[in-house]
Every structure is written in C-alpha cells, then in structure tokens.
Coordinates of C-alpha atoms and ligand atoms in Angstrom, one line a residue:
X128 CA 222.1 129.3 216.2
X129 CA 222.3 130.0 212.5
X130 CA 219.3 131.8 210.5
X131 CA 215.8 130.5 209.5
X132 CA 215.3 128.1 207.3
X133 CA 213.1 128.1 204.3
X134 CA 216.0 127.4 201.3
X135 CA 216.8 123.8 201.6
X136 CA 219.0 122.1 199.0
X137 CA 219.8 118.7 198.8
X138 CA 223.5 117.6 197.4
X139 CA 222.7 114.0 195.0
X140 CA 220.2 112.4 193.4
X141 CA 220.5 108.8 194.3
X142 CA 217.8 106.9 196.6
X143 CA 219.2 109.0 199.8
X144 CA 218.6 112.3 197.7
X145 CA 215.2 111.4 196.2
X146 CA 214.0 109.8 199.3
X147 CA 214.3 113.1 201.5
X148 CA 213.4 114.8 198.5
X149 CA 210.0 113.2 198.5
X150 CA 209.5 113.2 202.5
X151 CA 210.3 117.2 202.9
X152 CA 208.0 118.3 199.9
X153 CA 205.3 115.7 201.5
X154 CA 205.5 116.6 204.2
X155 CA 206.7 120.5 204.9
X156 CA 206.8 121.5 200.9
X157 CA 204.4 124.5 201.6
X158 CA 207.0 125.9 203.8
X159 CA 209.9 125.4 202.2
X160 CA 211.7 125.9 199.2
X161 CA 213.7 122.6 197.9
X162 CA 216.2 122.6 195.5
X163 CA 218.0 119.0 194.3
X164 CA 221.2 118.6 192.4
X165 CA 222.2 115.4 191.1
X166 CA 225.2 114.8 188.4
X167 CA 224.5 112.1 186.0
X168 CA 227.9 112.3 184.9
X169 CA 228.9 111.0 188.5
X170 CA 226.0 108.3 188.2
X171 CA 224.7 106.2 191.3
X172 CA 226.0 103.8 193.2
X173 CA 222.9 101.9 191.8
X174 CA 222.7 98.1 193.6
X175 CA 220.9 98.5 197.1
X176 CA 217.7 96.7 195.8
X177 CA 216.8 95.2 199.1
X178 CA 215.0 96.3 202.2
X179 CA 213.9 95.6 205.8
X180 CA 209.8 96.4 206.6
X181 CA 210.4 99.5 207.7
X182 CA 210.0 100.6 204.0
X183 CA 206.1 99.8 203.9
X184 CA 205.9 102.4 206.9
X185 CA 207.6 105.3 205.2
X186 CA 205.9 104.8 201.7
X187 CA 202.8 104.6 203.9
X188 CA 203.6 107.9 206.0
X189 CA 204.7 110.2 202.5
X190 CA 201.4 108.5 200.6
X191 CA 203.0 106.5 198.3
X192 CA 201.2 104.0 195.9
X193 CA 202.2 100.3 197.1
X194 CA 201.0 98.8 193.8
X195 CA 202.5 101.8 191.2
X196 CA 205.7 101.8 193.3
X197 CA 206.1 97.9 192.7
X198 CA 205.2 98.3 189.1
X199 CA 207.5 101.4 188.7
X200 CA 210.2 99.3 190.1
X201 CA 209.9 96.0 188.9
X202 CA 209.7 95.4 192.4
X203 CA 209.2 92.1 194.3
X204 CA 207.9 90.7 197.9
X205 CA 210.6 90.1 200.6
X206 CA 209.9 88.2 203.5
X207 CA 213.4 87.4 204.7
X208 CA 216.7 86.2 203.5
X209 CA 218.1 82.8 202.8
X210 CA 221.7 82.6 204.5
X211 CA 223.1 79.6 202.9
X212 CA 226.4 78.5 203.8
X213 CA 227.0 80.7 207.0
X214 CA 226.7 78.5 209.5
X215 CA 228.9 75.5 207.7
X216 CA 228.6 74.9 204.3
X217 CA 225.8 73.2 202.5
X218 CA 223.7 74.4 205.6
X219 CA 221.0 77.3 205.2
X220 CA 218.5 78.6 207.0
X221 CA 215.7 81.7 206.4
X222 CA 215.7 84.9 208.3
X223 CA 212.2 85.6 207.8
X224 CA 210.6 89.1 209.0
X225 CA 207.6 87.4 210.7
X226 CA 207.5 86.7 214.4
X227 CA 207.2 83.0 216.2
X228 CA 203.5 82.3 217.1
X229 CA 202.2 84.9 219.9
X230 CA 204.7 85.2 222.9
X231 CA 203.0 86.3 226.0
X232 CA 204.5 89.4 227.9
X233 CA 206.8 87.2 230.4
X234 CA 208.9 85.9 227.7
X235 CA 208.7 84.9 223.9
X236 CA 207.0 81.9 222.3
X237 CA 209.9 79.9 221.4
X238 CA 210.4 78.9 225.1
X239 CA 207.3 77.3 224.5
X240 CA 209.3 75.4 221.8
X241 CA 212.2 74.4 223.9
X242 CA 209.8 73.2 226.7
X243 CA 208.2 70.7 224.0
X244 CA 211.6 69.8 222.9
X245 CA 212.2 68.4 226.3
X246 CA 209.1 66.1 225.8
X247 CA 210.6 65.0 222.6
X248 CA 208.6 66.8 220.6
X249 CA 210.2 67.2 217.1
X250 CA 208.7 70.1 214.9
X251 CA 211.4 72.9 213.8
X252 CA 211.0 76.1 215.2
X253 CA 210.4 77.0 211.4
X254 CA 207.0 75.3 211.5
X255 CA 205.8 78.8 213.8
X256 CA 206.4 81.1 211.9
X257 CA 203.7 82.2 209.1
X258 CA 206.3 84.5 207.0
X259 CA 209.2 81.9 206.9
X260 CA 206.5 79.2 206.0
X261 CA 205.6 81.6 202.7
X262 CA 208.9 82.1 202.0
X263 CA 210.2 78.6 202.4
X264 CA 207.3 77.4 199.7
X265 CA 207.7 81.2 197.5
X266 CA 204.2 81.8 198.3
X267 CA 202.7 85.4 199.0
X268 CA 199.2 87.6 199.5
X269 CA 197.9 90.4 201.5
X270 CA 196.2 89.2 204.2
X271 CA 194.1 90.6 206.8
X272 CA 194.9 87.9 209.2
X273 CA 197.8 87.1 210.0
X274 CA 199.1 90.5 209.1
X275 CA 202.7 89.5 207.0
X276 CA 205.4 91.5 207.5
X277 CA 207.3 92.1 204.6
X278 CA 209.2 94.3 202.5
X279 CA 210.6 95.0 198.7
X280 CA 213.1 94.3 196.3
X281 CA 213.3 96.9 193.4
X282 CA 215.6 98.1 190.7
X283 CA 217.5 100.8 192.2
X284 CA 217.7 103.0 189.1
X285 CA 213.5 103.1 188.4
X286 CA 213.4 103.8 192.2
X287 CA 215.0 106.9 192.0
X288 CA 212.9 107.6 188.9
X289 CA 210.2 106.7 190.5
X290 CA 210.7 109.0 193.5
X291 CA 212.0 112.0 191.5
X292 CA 208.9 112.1 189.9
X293 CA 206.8 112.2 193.3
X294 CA 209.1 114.8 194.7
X295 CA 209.1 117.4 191.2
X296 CA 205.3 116.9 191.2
X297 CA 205.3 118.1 194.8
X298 CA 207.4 121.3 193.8
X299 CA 210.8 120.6 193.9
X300 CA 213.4 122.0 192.1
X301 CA 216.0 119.5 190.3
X302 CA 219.1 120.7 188.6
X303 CA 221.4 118.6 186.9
X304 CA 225.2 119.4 187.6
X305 CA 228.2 118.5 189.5
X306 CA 229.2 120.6 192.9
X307 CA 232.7 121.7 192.7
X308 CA 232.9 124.0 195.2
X309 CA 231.4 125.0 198.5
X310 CA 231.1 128.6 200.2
X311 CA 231.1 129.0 203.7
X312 CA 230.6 131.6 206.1
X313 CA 234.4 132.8 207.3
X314 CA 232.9 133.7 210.9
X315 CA 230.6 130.2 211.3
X316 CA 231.8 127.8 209.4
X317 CA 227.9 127.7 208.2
X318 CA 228.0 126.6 204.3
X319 CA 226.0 128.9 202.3
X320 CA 226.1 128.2 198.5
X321 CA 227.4 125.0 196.4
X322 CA 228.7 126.2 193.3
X323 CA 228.3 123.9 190.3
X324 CA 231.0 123.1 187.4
X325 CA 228.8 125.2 185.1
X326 CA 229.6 128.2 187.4
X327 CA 226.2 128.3 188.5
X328 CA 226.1 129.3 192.1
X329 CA 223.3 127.5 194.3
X330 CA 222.7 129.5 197.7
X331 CA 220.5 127.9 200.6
X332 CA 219.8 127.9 204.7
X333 CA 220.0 124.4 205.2
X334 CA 222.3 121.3 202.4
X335 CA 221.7 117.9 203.0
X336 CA 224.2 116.1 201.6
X337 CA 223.0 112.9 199.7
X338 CA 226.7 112.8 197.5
X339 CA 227.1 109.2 198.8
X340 CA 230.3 107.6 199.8
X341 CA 232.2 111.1 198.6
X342 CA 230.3 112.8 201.3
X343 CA 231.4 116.1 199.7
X344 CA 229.6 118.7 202.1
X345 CA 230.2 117.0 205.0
X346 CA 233.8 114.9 204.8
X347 CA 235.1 117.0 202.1
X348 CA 234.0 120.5 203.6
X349 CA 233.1 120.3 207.3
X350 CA 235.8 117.0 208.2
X351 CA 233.0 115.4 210.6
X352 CA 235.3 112.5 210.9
X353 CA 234.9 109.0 210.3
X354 CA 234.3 106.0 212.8
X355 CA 235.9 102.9 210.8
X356 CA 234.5 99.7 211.9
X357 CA 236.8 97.5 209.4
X358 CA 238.1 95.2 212.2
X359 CA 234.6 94.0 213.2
X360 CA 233.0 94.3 209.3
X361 CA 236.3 93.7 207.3
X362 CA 234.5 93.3 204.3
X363 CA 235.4 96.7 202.1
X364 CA 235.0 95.9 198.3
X365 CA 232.2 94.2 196.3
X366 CA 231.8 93.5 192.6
X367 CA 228.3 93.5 191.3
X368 CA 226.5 92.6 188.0
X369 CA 222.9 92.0 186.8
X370 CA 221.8 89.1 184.8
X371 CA 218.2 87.4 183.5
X372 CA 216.4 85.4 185.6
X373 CA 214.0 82.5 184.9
X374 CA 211.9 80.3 187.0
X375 CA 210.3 80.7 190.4
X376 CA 210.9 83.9 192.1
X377 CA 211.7 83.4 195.6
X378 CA 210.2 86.1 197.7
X379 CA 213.2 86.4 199.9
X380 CA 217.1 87.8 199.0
X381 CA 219.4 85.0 199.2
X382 CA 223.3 85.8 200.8
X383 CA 225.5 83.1 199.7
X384 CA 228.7 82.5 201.9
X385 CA 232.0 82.0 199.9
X386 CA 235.7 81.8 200.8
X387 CA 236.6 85.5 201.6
X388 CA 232.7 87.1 201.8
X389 CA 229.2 86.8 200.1
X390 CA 227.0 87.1 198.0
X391 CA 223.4 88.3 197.4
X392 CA 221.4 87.6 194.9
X393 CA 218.3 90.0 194.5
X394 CA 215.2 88.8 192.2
X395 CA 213.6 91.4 190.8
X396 CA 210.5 90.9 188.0
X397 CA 212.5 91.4 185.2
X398 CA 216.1 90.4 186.2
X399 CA 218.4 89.3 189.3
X400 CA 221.3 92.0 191.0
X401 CA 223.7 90.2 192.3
X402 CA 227.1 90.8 193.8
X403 CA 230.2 89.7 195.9
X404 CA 230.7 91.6 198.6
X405 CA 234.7 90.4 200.0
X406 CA 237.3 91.9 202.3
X407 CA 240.6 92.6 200.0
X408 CA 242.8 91.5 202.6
X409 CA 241.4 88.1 202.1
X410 CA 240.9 87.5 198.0
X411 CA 242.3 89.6 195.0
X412 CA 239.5 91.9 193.1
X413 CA 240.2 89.2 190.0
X414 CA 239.6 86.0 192.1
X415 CA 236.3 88.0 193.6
X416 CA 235.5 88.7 190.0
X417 CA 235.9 85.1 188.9
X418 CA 233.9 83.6 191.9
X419 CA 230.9 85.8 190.9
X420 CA 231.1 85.0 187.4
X421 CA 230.8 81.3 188.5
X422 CA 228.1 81.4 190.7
X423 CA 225.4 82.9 188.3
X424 CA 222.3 81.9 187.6
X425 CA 221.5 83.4 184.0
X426 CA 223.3 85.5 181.3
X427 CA 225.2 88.8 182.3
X428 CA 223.4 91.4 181.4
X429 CA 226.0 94.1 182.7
X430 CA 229.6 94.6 182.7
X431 CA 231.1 93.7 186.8
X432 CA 231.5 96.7 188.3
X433 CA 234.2 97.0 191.1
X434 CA 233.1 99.0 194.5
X435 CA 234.9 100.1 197.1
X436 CA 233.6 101.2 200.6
X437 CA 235.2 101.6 204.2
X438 CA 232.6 100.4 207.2
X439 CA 231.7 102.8 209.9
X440 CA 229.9 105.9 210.1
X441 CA 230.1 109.4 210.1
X442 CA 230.9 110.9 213.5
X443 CA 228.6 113.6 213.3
X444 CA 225.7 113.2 210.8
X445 CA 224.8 116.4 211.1
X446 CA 227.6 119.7 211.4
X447 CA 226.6 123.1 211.2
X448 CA 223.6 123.6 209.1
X449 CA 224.2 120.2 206.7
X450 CA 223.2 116.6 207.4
X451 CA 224.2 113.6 206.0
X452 CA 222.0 111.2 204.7
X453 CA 222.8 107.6 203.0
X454 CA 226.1 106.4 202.4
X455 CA 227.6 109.9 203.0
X456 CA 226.7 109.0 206.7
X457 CA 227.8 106.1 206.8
X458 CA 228.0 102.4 205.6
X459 CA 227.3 99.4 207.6
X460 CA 227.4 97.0 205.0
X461 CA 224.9 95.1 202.7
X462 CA 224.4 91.8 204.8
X463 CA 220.4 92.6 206.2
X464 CA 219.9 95.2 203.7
X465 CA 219.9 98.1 206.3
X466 CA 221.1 100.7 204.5
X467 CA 217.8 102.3 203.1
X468 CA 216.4 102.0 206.5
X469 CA 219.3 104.4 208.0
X470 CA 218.5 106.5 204.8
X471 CA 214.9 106.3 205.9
X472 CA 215.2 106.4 209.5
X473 CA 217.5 109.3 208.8
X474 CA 214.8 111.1 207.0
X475 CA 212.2 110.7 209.4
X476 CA 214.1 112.1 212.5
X477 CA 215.1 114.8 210.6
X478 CA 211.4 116.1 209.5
X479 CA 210.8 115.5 213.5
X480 CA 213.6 117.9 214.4
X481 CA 213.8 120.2 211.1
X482 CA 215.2 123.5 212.2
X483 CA 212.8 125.8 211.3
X484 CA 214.1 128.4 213.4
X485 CA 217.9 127.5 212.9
X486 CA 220.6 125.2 213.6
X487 CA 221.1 125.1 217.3
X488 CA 224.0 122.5 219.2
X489 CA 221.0 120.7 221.3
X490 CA 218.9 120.0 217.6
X491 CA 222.2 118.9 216.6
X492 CA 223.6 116.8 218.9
X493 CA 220.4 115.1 219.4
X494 CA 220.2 114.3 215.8
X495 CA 223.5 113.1 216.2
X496 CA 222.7 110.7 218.9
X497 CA 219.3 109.3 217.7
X498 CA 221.7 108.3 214.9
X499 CA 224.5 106.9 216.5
X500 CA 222.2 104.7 218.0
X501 CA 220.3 103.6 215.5
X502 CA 223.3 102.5 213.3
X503 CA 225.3 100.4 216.4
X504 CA 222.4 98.7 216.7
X505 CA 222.1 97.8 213.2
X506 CA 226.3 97.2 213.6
X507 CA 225.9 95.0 216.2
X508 CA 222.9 92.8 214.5
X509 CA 225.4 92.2 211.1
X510 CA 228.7 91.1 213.4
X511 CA 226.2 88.9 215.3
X512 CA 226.1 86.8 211.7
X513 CA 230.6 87.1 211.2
X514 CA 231.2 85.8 214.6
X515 CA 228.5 83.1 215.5
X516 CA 229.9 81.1 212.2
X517 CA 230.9 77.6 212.8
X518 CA 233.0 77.8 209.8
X519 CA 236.8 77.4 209.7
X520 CA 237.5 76.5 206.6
X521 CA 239.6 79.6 205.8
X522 CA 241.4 82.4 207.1
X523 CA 238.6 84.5 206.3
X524 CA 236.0 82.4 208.4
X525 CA 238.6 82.3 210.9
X526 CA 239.5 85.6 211.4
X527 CA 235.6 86.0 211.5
X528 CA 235.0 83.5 214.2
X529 CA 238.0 84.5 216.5
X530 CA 237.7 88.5 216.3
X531 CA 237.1 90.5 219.4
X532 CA 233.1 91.7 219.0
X533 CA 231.9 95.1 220.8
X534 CA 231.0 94.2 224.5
X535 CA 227.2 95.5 223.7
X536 CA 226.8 92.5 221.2
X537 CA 228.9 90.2 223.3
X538 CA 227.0 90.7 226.7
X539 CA 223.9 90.1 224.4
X540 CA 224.9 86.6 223.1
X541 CA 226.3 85.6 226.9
X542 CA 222.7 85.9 227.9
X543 CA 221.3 84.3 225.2
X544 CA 223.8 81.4 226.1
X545 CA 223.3 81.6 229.5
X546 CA 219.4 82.1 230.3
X547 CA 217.5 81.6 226.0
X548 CA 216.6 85.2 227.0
X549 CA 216.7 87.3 224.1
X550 CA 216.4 91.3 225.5
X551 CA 216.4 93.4 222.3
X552 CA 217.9 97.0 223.2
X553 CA 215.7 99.8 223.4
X554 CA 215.5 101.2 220.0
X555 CA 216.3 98.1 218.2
X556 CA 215.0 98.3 214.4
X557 CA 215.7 94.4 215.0
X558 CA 213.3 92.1 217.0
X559 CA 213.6 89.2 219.5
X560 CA 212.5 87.1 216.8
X561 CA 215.1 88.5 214.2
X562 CA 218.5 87.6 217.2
X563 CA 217.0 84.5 217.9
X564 CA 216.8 83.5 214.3
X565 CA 220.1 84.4 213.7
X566 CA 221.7 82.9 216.8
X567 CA 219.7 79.7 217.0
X568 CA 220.6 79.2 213.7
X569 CA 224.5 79.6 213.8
X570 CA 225.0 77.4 216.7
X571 CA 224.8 79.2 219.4
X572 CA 222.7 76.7 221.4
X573 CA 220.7 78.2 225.0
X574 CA 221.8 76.3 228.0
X575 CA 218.4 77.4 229.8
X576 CA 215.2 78.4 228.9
X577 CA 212.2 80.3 230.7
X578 CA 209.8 77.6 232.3
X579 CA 207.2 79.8 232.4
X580 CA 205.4 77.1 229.6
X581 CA 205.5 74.7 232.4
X582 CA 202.5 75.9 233.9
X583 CA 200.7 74.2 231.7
X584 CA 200.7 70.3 231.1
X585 CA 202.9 68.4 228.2
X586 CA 199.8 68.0 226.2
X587 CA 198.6 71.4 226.7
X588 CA 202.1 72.3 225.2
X589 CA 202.3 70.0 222.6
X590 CA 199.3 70.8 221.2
X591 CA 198.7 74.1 221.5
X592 CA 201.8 74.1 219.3
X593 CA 200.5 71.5 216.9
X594 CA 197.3 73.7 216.3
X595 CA 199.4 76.5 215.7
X596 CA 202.1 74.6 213.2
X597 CA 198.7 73.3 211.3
X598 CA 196.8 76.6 211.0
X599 CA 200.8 78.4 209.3
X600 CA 200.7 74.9 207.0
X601 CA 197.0 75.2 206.1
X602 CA 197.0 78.9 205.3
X603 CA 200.0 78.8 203.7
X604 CA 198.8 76.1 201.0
X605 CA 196.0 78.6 200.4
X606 CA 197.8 81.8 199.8
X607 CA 198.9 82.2 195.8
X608 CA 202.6 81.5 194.9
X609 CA 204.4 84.9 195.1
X610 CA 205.0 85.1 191.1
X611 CA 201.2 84.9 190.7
X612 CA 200.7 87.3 193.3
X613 CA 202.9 89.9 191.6
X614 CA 200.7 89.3 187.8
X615 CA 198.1 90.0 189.1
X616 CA 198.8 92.8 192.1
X617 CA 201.5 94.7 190.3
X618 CA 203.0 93.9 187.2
X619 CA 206.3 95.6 186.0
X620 CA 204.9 98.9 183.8
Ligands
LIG784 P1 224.6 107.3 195.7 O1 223.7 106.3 195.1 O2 226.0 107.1 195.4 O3 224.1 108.7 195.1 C1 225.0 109.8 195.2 C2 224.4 110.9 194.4 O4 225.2 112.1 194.6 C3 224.3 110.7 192.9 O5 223.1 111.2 192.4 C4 225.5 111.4 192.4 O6 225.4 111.8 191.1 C5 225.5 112.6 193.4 N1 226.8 113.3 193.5 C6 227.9 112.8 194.0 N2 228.9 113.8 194.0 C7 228.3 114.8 193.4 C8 228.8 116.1 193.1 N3 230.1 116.5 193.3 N4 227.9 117.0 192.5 C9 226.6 116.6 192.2 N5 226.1 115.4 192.5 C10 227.0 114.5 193.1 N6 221.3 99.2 200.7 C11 220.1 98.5 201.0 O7 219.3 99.0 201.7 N7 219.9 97.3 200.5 C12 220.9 96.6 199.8 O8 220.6 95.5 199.4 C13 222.1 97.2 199.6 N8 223.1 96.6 198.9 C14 224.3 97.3 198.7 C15 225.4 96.6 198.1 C16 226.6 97.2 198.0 C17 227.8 96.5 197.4 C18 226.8 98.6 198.4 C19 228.1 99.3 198.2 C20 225.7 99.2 198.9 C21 224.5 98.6 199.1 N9 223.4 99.2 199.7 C22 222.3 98.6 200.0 C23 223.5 100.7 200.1 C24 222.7 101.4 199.0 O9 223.3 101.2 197.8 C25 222.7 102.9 199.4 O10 222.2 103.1 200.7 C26 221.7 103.6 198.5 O11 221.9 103.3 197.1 C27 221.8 105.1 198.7 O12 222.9 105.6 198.2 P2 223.1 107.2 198.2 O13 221.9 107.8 197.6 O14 223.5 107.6 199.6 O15 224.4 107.4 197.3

C-alpha cells in the first residue's frame, strides 16, 4: 500500500485529461490538490467529435451546462449513426440510440414485430422506434414524453477549452510543458515526480496519465503491457480533415464503408470532421488519402493529417499509483464512437474507488477488472459490425467476413440465429435494442422468435403496433427540424 493521497497530477491535456480534470475538482477538489500538465507543442490527437448517451449522464453528474457546453462546442444532437454501405453496397441503415416500442419483461418488442410479420404485416421495424424516426427525417426537441435518448457531436478542440475552463475555475492547477522524465521510487516502483523539459520537477501521490497513444507513465515507465486486438479490428491508420458544411444537418454521424475501411463524417454547427479510418495491410496511406479527398462534401478546410493507432487495450489500466485514462488505455477504434465513453466510464469508476488512503492490489485489480470488462464489451459490439457484412467485394470485406471472432461475440450471434433472443451481457454499455439493430440489419436473419405475442389475437397485434407506428409518425412531424432546434436552444458562441 503506498502513502495517502492528496497530490494528484494528471499527465495531458486532451479530452481524457480535462475530462478527469473536471470530475476530480467536482467532485473531491476540496480534498485534493490537482495539478495538470499538457504540452501544446505535442498538440491533441483532436478528431473524436462523436459520442454514445452516456455523455448526457456525466455532464449531468459534474453539473455541466447542456446549452453553454453545445454552444462552447459548436456542438450538435446525435441520435445514432447512419452505416451506409456495410451491409452491401448502396444499402444503409440507422443505428439509432432509442429503444423499439415498450418490450415487456419476458422478451423485447420486436418479437411482437416478427409475430405480425407472419400475418403479413409489412411495416419496417424502423417505423417503432421514436429516435430513428427523428433521425431518419433530421428532426429534434427535448421532450418530456417520450424521453429521446441522444448524445453530442462537438469540435474536439473547444471541448477541451471548454472543460479546462470548468476544471481551473474549480482550482486546478495547469502547467504547460512537456514530461521528459519520470522518478520513481527504487524500493516500489511507485512514480513520484514527472520532470518537465524546462527542468521543472512536478512531485505528486497519485499521476494519471492522459498522454494519449504515447502512454508515457504507464507504457513508457511502468511496461503494463499491451493486449493487441489487430486480427479482429485490423483497421490501424486513419487520415482525417475538416471541411465546410452546408445544408441540412443530420442529427446522426454517418460511417461510410469503402474498399479497405470507413469513413465518418461528423456535422458539427459550423463545419463537418471527417476521416478514413483503413487497415494498411489492405490500401496504401496515398490511395486512403485520395479516397477521402473524393468523397467530400464541401471545401478542405485543413491539411489531411495521417494517424496511426494499434487496437487493444492496456493490460493493466491502473499500475502502482498511475492510471490510464483515454487512448493511453487503450483504443478500440472509432466505429460507435466509444472512446469518450471508456474515457468517461474510466473517470467515474475511478472517483468511486479513489485511493484516499493509498494504492492497495485489491483497489487495483478491481479497477483493472471493471475495465477490462467494460472495453470487451464495447470490442465485441464493433466486430459484431466487421463480421456480420454481406460484403465480398474485396479482400478487405473478405478477410472481414471470414475471420475467427472471440467465442463471447460468437455464442451471442448463435443465439440470436438460433432463438431472435437477444441477451445483452451484464454490464453492457450497449442495449438489446443497439445488437438487434446491428444484426438485423446486416443479414443475420432469426430462425425463431418468442411467441409470447401470440397470446394475444392477429388484430390485437397488428394494431397495437399500428397505434404505436402512428403516434412515432405523428410526433415526429410535430417536433422542429434539428437545425432549428440548435438556433434556437444553443447556437455556436
Ligand atoms: P490526446 O488527445 O492525444 O491527448 C494527449 C495529451 O497528452 C495532449 O494534451 C498532449 O499534449 C499530452 N502529452 C502527450 N505527451 C506528453 C508529454 N510528454 N508531456 C506533456 N504532455 C504530453 N472517440 C470518440 O469518442 N468518438 C469519436 O468519434 C472518435 N473518433 C476517433 C477517430 C480517430 C481516427 C481516432 C484515432 C480516435 C478517435 N476517437 C474518438 C478517440 C478520441 O480521439 C480520444 O478518445 C480522445 O480524443 C481522447 O484522447 P486523449 O485525451 O486520451 O489523447
């Protein structure tokens, strides 16, 4: 067990760093003294602009502004994603965030769907579900009832901003320099001061190291190893740019399949990020370049720039008296926009376990296993979209398609085959509704189905479920389009 802790400094200043930043002066500030360093020289990595729901729960929990952060951060409304060319190409279907109808405890809703279709009964699955309704017609409003689940795009950059200035008004410390060298106990292995290029020397109890992909206090100093997950998420370079946007923005990211990867395109008020994200082994950097450059859908307005990442995760996320937090931990990849939950999830279970009275080995491997968890869940969700493709059109796709997938997600889509029972694991940060979108939607088609809709009559089925299609259509055309919604709720500062 190492000493108390009150000095806690965090290593990087990019949305990992700012995020615990702002959570641990929230939340514990009066006990603790917290330090950030951040190196503008070494920059950000600067495009995750996309989230999952979770986000309106932490801003919620650490008391931020929904309206100022939007307007901070040019942000905009997500309710899902548009996968277009994943299943086949010229095919696309929305994972929205919202749930199908009401599914009673014995089994969910859509069996209620498939028991209609065997009446003949013709209305998408779509037609059920309020979020991927708004999204489909870029509509969007707060409303009491139903309750939307949704979450944000935002510039990346203003984020950080925006969070930096929450965390310094809450007392902490920021100091702007590059580590170059770390001091560690010779008896425990226990780091004890980061030393910057300017020679100043940075002591503390507990370093949380937010340094990104470099993962300089925990790779680079305490060599917690690296799980590589390359053969199931080969993707392992991306080059991403920003350009204008006009027109309608859609409140959803869109993730366009090409030859050897995909890309996203995220709408923000003021301008689109976009990106190819591609496996190397499959297409040169120059032919990824030129396939983004193609597929635009206003002027550049920043050079391409290249980046380069290896899937997995970080053995141990937490060593000695440091944590990792963000892409220092680990990188799943872009695909559902996950990685700011894991930053955020990361966060959270760390306040919940802070070692106030030291580092001890059962704090630490129970850190270590909440996250473990947490990210081969979100692992298993992304490979779910790689395999189930019906494409074969080339070696990429193929490779794809015919890979050997971890037994935990093969199992999963067996029973899904088998039974149109979709059992999310415990823990899972993604719902029924979220695997059977996915699944349904790539072709993997349920042989069975729960009859348990069969207690009623056809016409009790058929229209129960036209009362409910009606009700999403009507409320839909009543809600304001979503680029009217952001004028008026929270226009970019
Ligand atoms: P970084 O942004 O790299 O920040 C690292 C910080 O550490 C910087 O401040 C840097 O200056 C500092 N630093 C590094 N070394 C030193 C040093 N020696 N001394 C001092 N300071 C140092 N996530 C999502 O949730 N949604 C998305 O849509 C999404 N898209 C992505 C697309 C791509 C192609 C990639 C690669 C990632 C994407 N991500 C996405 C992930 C997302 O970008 C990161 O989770 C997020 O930006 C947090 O990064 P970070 O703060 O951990 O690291």
């Amino acid at each position: 067990m190492s000493q108390q802790v009150k000095k806690v400094v965090i290593a990087g200043g990019g949305t990992s760093g700012w995020c615990m930043a702002v959570a641990l002066s929230r939340q514990l500030g009066t006990l603790l003294d917290i330090t950030l360093i951040e190196s503008s020289e070494i920059g950000t990595v600067g495009v995750g602009e996309a989230t999952i729901p979770t986000i309106c729960a932490f801003h919620k929990m650490h008391g931020i502004n929904e309206k100022e952060f939007l307007s901070a951060t040019a942000g905009t409304i997500k309710l899902g994603i548009s996968f277009e060319n994943w299943t086949r190409i010229n095919h696309r279907y929305i994972h929205s965030f919202g749930d199908f109808g009401k599914s009673p405890w014995i089994g969910d809703f859509y069996h209620y769907w498939l028991a209609a279709k065997t009446y003949g009964y013709q209305s998408e699955l779509d037609d059920f579900c309020f979020e991927l309704q708004a999204a489909k017609y870029h509509k969007f409003s707060i409303i009491e009832k139903p309750k939307l689940n949704y979450a944000y795009h935002f510039d990346a950059s203003l984020y950080a901003r925006y969070l930096r200035r929450i965390s310094e008004k809450n007392g902490v410390k920021r100091i702007e320099g590059k580590v170059v060298d770390i001091k560690q106990d010779t008896d425990t292995g226990f780091i004890e001061t980061v030393v910057l290029e300017s020679g100043e020397r940075i002591d503390g109890d507990f370093f949380i190291d937010c340094t990104g992909f470099r993962g300089v206090l925990i790779e680079q100093t305490l060599k917690a190893g690296y799980e590589d997950w390359g053969h199931w998420l080969r993707n392992d370079s991306a080059v991403a740019l920003q350009t204008d946007f006009s027109g309608d923005i859609p409140p959803y990211t869109r993730a366009i399949a090409h030859e050897g990867g995909w890309q996203w395109k995220t709408p923000l008020q003021h301008r689109q990020g976009t990106g190819y994200v591609y496996s190397s082994a499959y297409i040169s950097d120059e032919n990824a370049r030129k396939t983004l450059l193609d597929n635009l859908d206003g002027s550049v307005r920043s050079e391409p720039r290249l980046l380069k990442f290896k899937t997995g995760r970080r053995k141990k996320a937490w060593v000695k008296n440091c944590v990792a937090i963000g892409l220092s931990g680990g990188f799943v990849e872009p695909l559902e926009s996950t990685s700011i939950h894991l930053i955020q999830i990361g966060v959270t279970r760390l306040l919940q376990l802070f070692p106030f009275g030291g580092c001890s080995d059962a704090l630490t491997d129970h850190y270590n296993e909440l996250l473990r968890t947490e990210y081969e869940r979100v692992r298993d969700f992304i490979v779910l979209h790689y395999k189930a493709t019906g494409r074969n059109d080339t070696p990429y796709w193929r490779d794809c398609r015919d890979m050997e997938i971890p037994d935990s997600l093969a199992s999963r889509m067996e029973l899904f085959r088998e039974s149109g029972v979709v059992s999310p694991y415990n823990s899972d940060i993604f719902r029924s509704a979220n695997w059977l979108q996915v699944m349904l939607n790539q072709g993997i088609e349920p042989r069975n189905y729960h009859h348990f809709p069969h207690v009623m009559d056809k016409d009790q089925i058929i229209n129960n479920l036209d009362k409910l299609k009606n009700s999403i259509a009507r409320t839909v055309e009543k809600i304001p389009s979503h680029e009217n919604f952001l004028k008026s709720y929270c226009p970019m500062r």
